[in-house]
Tab-separated table of C-alpha atoms in Angstrom:
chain	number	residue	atom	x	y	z
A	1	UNK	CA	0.000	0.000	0.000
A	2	UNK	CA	1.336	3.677	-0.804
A	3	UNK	CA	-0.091	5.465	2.363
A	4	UNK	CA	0.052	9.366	2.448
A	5	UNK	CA	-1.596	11.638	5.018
A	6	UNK	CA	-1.369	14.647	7.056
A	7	UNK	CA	2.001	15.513	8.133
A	8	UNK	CA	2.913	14.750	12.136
A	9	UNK	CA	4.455	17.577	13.377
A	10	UNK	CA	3.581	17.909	16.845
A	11	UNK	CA	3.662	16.454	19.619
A	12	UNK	CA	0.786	17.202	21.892
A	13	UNK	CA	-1.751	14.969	19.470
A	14	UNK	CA	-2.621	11.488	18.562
A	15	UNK	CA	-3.591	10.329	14.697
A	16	UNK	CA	-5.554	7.331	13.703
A	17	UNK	CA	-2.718	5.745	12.155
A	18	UNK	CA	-2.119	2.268	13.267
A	19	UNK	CA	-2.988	-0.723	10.429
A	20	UNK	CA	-3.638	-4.156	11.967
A	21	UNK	CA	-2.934	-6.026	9.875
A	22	UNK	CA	-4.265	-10.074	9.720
A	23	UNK	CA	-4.737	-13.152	7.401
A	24	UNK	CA	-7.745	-14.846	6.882
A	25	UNK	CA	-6.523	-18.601	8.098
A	26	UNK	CA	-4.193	-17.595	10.676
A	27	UNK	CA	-1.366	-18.434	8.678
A	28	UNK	CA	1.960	-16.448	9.623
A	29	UNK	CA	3.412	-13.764	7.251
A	30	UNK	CA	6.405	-11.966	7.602
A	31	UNK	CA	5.433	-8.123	6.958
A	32	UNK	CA	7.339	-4.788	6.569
A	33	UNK	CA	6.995	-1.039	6.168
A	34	UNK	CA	9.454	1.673	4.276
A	35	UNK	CA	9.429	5.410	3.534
A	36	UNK	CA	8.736	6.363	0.333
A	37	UNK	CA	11.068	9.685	0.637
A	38	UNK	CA	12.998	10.422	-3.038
A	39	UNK	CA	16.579	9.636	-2.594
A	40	UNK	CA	16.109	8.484	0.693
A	41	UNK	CA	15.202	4.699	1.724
A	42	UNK	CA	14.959	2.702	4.880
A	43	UNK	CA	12.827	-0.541	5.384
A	44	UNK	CA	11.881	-2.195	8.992
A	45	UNK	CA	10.590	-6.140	9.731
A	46	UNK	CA	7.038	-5.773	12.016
A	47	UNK	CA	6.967	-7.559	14.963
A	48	UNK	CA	3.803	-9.568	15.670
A	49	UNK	CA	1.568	-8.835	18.086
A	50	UNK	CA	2.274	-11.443	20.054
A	51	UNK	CA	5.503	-10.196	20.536
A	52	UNK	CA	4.647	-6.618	21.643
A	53	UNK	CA	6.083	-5.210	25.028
A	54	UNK	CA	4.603	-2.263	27.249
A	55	UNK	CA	8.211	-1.043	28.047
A	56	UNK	CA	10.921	0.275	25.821
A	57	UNK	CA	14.040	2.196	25.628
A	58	UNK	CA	14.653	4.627	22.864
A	59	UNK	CA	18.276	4.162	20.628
A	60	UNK	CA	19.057	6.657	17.943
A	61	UNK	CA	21.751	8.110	15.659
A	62	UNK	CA	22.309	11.900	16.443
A	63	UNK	CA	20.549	13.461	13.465
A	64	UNK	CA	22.536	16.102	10.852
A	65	UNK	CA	20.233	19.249	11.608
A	66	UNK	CA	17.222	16.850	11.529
A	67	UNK	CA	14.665	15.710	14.085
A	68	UNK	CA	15.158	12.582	15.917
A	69	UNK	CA	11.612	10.874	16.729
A	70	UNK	CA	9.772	7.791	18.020
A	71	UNK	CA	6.270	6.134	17.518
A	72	UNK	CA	3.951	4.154	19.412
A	73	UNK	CA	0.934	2.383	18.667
A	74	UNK	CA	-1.312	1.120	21.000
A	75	UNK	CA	-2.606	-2.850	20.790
A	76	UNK	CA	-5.045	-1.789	23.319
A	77	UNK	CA	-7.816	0.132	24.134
A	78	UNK	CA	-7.735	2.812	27.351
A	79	UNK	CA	-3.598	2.212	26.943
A	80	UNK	CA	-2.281	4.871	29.947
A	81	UNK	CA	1.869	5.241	28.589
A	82	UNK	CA	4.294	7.293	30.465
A	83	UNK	CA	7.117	8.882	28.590
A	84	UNK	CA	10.300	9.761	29.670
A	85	UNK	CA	11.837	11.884	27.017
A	86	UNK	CA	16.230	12.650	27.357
A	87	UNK	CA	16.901	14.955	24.511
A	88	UNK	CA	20.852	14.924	23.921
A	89	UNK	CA	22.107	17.947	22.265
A	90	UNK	CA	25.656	18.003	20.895
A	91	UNK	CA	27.693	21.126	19.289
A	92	UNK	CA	27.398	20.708	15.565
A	93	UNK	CA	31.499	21.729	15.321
A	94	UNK	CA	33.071	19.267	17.881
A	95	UNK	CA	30.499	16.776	18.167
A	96	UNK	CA	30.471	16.498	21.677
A	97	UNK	CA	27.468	16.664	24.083
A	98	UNK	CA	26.063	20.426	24.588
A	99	UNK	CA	23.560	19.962	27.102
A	100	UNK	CA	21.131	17.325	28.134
A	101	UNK	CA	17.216	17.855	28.405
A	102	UNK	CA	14.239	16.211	30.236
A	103	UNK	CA	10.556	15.905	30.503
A	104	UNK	CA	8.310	13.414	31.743
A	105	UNK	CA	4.365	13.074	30.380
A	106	UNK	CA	1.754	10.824	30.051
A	107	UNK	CA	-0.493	9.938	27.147
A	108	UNK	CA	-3.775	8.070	26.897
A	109	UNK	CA	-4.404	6.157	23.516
A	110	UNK	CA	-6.986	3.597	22.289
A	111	UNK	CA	-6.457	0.808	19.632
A	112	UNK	CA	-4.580	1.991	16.591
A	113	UNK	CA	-3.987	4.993	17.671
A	114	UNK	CA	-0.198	6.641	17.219
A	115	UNK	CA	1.524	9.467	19.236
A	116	UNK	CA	4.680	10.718	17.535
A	117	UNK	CA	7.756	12.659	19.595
A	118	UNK	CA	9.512	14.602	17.228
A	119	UNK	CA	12.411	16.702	18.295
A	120	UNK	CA	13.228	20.210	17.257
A	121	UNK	CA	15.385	20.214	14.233
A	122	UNK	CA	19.472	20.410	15.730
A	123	UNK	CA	22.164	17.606	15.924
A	124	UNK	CA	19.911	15.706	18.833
A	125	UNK	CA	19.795	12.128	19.981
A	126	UNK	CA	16.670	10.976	21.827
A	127	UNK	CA	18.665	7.428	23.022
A	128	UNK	CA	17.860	7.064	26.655
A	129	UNK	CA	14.292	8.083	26.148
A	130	UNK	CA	11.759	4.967	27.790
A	131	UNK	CA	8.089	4.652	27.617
A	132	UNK	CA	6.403	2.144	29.927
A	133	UNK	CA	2.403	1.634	29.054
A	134	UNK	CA	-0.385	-0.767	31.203
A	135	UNK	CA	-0.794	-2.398	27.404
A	136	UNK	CA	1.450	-3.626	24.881
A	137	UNK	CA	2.770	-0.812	21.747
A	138	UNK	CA	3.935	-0.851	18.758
A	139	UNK	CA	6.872	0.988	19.055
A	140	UNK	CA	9.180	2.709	16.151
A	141	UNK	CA	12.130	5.079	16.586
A	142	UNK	CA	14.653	7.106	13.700
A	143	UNK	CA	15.051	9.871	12.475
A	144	UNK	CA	14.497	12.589	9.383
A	145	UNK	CA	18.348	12.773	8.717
A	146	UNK	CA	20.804	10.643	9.774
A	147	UNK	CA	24.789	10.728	8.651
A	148	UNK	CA	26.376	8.110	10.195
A	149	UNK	CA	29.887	9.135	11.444
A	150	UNK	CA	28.622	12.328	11.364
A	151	UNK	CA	28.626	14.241	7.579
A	152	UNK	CA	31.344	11.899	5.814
A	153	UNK	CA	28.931	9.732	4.222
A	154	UNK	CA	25.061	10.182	2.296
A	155	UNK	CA	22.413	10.998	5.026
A	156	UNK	CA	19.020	9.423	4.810
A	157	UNK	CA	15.651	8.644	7.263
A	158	UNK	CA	16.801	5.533	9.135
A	159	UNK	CA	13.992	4.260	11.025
A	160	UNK	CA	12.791	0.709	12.488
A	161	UNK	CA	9.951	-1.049	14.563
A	162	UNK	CA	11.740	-1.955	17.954
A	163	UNK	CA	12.020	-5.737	19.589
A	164	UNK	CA	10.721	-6.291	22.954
A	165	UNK	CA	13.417	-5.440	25.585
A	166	UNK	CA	12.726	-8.960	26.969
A	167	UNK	CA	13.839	-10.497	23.586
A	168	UNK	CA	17.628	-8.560	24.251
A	169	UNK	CA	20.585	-11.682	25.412
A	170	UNK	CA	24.072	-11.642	26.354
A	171	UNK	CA	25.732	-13.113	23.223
A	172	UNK	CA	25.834	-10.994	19.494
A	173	UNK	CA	28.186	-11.294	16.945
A	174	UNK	CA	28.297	-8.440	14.758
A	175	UNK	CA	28.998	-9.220	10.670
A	176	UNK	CA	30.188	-7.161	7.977
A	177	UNK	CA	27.680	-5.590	6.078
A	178	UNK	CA	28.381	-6.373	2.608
A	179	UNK	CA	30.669	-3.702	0.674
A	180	UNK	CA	31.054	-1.646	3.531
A	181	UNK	CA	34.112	-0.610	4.933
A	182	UNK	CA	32.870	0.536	8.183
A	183	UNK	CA	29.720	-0.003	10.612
A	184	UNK	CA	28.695	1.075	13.242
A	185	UNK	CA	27.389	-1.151	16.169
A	186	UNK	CA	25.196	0.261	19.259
A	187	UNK	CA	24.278	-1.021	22.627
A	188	UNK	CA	21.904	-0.209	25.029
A	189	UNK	CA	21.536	-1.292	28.691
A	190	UNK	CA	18.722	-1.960	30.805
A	191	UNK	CA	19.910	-2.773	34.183
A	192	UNK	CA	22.811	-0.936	36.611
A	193	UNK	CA	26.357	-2.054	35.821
A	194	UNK	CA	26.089	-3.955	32.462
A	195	UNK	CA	29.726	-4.561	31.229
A	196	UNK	CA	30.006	-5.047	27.835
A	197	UNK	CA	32.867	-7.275	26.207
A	198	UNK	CA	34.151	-7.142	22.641
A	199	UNK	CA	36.055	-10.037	21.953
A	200	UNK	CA	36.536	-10.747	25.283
A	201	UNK	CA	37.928	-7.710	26.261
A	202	UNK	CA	36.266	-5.510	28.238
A	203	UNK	CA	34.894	-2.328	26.278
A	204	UNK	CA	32.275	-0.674	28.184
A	205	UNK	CA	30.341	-0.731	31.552
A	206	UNK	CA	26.622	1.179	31.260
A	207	UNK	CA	23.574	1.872	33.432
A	208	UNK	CA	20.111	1.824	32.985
A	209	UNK	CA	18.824	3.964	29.543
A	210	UNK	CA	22.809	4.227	28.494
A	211	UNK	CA	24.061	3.706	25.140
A	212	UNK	CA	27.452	2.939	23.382
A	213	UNK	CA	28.162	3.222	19.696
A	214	UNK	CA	31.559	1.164	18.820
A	215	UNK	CA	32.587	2.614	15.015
A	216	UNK	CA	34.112	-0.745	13.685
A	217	UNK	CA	36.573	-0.254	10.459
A	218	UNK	CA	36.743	-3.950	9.358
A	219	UNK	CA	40.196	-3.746	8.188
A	220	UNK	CA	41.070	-4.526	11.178
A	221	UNK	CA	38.692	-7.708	11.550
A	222	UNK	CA	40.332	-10.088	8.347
A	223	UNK	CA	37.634	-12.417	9.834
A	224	UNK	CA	34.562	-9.822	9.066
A	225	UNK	CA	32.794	-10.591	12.619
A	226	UNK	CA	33.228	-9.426	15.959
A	227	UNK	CA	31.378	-11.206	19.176
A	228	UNK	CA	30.086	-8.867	21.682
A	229	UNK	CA	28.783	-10.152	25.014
A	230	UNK	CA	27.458	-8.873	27.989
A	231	UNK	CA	27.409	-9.187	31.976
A	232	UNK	CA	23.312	-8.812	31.591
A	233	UNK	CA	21.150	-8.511	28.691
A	234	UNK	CA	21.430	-5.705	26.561
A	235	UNK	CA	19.999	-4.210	22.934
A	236	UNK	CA	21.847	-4.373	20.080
A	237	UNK	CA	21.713	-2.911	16.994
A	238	UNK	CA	24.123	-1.818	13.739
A	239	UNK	CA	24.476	1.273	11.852
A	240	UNK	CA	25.548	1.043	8.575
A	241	UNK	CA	26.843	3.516	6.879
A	242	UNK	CA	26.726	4.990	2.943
A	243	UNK	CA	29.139	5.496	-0.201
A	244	UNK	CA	30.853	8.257	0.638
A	245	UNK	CA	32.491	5.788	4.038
A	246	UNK	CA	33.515	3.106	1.556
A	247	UNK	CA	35.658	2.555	-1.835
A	248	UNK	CA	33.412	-0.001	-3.528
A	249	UNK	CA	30.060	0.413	-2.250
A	250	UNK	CA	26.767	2.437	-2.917
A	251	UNK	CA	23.461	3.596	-1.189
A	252	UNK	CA	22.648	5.341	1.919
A	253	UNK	CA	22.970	4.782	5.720
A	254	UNK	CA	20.503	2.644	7.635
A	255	UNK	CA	20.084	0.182	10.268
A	256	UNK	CA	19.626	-3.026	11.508
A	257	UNK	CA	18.594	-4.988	14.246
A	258	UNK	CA	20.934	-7.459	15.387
A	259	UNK	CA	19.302	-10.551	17.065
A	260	UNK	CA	21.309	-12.484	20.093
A	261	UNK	CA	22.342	-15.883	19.999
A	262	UNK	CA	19.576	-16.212	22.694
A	263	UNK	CA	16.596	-16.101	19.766
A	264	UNK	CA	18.715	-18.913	17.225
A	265	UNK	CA	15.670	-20.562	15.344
A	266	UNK	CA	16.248	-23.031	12.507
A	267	UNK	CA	14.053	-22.045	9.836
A	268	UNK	CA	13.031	-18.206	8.933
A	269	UNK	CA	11.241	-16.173	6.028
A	270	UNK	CA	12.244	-13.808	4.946
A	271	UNK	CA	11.714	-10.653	1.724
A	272	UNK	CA	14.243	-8.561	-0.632
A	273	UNK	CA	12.214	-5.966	-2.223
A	274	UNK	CA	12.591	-3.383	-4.920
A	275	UNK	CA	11.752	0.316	-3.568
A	276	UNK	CA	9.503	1.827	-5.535
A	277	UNK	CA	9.206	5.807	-5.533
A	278	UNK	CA	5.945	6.081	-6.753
A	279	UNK	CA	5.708	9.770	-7.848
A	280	UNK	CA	8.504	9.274	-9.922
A	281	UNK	CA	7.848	5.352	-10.374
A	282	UNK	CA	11.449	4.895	-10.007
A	283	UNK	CA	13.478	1.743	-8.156
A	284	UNK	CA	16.379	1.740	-6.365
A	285	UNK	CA	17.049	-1.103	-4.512
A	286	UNK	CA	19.537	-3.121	-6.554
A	287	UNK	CA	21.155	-5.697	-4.477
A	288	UNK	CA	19.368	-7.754	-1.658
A	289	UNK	CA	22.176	-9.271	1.445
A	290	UNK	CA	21.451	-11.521	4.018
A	291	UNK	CA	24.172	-11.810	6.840
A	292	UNK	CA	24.397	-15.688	8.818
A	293	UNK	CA	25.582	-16.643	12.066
A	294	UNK	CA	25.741	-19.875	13.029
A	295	UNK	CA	28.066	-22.675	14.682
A	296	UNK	CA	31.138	-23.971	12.350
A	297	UNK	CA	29.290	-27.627	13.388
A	298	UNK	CA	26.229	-26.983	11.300
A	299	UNK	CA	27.353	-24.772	8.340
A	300	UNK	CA	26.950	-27.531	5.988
A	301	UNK	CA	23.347	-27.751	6.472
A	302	UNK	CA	22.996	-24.425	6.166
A	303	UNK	CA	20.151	-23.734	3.356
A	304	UNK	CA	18.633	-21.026	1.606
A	305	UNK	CA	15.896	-21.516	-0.725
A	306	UNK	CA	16.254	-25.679	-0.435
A	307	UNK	CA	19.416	-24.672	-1.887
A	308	UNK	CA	23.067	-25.201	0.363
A	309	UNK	CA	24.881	-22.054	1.208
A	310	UNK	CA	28.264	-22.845	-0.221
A	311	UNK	CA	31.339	-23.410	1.569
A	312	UNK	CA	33.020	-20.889	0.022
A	313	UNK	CA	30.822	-18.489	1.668
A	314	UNK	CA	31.532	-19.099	4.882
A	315	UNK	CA	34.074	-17.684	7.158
A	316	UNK	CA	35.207	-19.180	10.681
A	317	UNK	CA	35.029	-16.555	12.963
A	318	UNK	CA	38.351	-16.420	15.465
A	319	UNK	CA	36.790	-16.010	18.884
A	320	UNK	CA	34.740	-18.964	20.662
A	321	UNK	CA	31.503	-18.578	21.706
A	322	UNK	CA	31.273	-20.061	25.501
A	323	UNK	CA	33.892	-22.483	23.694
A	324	UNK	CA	31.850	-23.140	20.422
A	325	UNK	CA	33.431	-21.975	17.488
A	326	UNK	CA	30.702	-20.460	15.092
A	327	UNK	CA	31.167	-19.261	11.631
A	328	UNK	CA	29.040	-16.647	9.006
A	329	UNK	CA	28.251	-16.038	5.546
A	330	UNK	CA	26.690	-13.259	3.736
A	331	UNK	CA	24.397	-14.310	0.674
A	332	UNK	CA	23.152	-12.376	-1.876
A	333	UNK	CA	20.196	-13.201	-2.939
A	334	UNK	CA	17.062	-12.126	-5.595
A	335	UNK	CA	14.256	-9.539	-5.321
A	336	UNK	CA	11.296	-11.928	-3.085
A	337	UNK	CA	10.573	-13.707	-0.519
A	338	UNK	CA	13.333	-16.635	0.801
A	339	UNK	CA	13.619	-19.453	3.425
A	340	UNK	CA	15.980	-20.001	5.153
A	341	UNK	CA	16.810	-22.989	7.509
A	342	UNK	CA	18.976	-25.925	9.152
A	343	UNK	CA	17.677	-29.184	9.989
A	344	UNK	CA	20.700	-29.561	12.418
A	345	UNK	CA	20.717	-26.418	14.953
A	346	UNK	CA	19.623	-22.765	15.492
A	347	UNK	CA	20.868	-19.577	13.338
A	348	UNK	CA	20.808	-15.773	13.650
A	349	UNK	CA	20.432	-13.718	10.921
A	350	UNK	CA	19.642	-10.418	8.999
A	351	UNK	CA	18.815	-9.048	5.835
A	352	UNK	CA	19.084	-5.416	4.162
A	353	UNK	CA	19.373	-4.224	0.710
């Protein structure tokens, strides 16, 4: 669907603009949204309802002049949600933190009914931000303009529909996003005094609503992976940035959630898809990635499409997993949907375009 509409600018009103959507038979789709901006593209996976929370923490890329912003959508009706808002500011020359805002409100919202926070336009972050609600949301955060490592590469509207805090784990390897020279991977912690390991080493310690971004230049990684773990469960996501950052690669900045070795399942669906801009009826998708992590013991039976992922694809990563060695492989694949699965143990993955 190509959905337009009045423009949501403030922030002391809600819209009508939730879709539920459903299938006739019950049977289970995998669905997504994008933004239909010109020259500007990012694409998010929708959770289920089933897997909806009623508490989450906000994670965003400081914006270039842009508003940062989240959405929620109530499941329910008579849905009381308290919002915490922490509005970073940082000086536009040094890009250090300016000053730090708060405010604390409470909204009231019925089945399908949205509240956007938008900030005012400036080089803000709202990370840190929660919202706790009686019901379970929908809940989205991005923002208009994001240049990630800040105005040396293309800046686009990043945006995505956020997992369930309780679905966060201990255990995330990070992969290299394919023709990309550098990424950026962020963390968020939930709970007082959450250390944070890369490769083994400690990198980080955080508190409740605090955030780390680690800018990763893969040269130094001839392996293309880095495991991250935790001393108690944390968010994870990765920030990958556009063609001016890289020698080989095109497109624009966006980002991805990264799922923990926690959630491994064994079989998955799902979609590459061409962006249309339908003004202009012009595409501009033109590759479709998908990034596997899964032990070295099981890569054999590693399938996408009924079809083996070949060996050749695979690369052993060099640090052990609570002893297991694991490896990954990034496939590209066609325009559609895809399957993927292994009849002999759990995977992680992702896919982007």
């Amino acid at each position: 669907a190509y959905l337009e509409g009045p423009d949501m600018r403030t922030n002391l009103e809600w819209l009508n603009k939730g879709i539920h959507v459903t299938t006739s038979d019950d049977t289970p789709i995998t669905l997504y949204t994008s933004n239909t901006n010109k020259y500007s593209y990012d694409a998010s996976v929708i959770y289920p309802v089933s897997s909806l929370y009623k508490e989450y923490v906000v994670q965003t890329y400081p914006t270039d002049d842009q508003a940062t912003e989240f959405a929620v959508v109530s499941a329910a009706d008579d849905n009381l949600i308290e919002v915490k808002i922490k509005q970073t500011y940082y000086d536009i020359v040094t890009n250090k933190i300016d000053s730090i805002r708060y405010k604390v409100f409470s909204i009231t919202l019925d089945k399908g009914q949205s509240y956007l926070y938008r900030t005012d336009e400036g080089t803000t972050s709202l990370t840190g931000s929660t919202i706790c609600a009686t019901q379970p949301v929908s809940f989205f955060q991005g923002g208009q303009l994001a240049a990630v490592l800040g105005g040396r590469t293309p800046s686009s509207h990043i945006y995505n529909h956020v997992p369930a805090s309780d679905a966060w784990g201990k255990n995330y390897i990070v992969t290299r996003t394919a023709q990309q020279d550098y990424d950026v991977a962020a963390f968020i912690a939930a709970e007082q005094n959450t250390k944070i390991y890369r490769d083994n080493i400690l990198l980080v310690t955080l508190n409740p609503q605090e955030s780390y971004l680690d800018t990763i230049y893969w040269k130094d990684y001839p392996d293309n992976a880095i495991y991250y773990h935790s001393s108690r469960a944390m968010g994870c996501h990765v920030f990958e940035t556009g063609k001016e950052m890289n020698t080989s690669a095109y497109g624009s900045p966006t980002v991805a959630d990264i799922p923990p070795l926690e959630q491994s399942i064994q079989r998955t669906i799902f979609a590459g898809f061409k962006y249309r801009y339908m003004p202009l009826k012009e595409y501009s998708i033109a590759e479709h990635y998908v990034n596997i992590v899964l032990p070295t013991s099981i890569k054999s039976s590693m399938m996408v499409d009924d079809n083996v992922v070949a060996a050749e694809l695979f690369t052993d990563i060099r640090t052990l997993v609570n002893g297991i060695a694991y490896s990954h492989a990034c496939v590209k694949v066609s325009e559609g949907s895809h399957i993927l699965k292994n009849i002999n143990g759990g995977f992680v993955a992702h896919a982007y375009g």
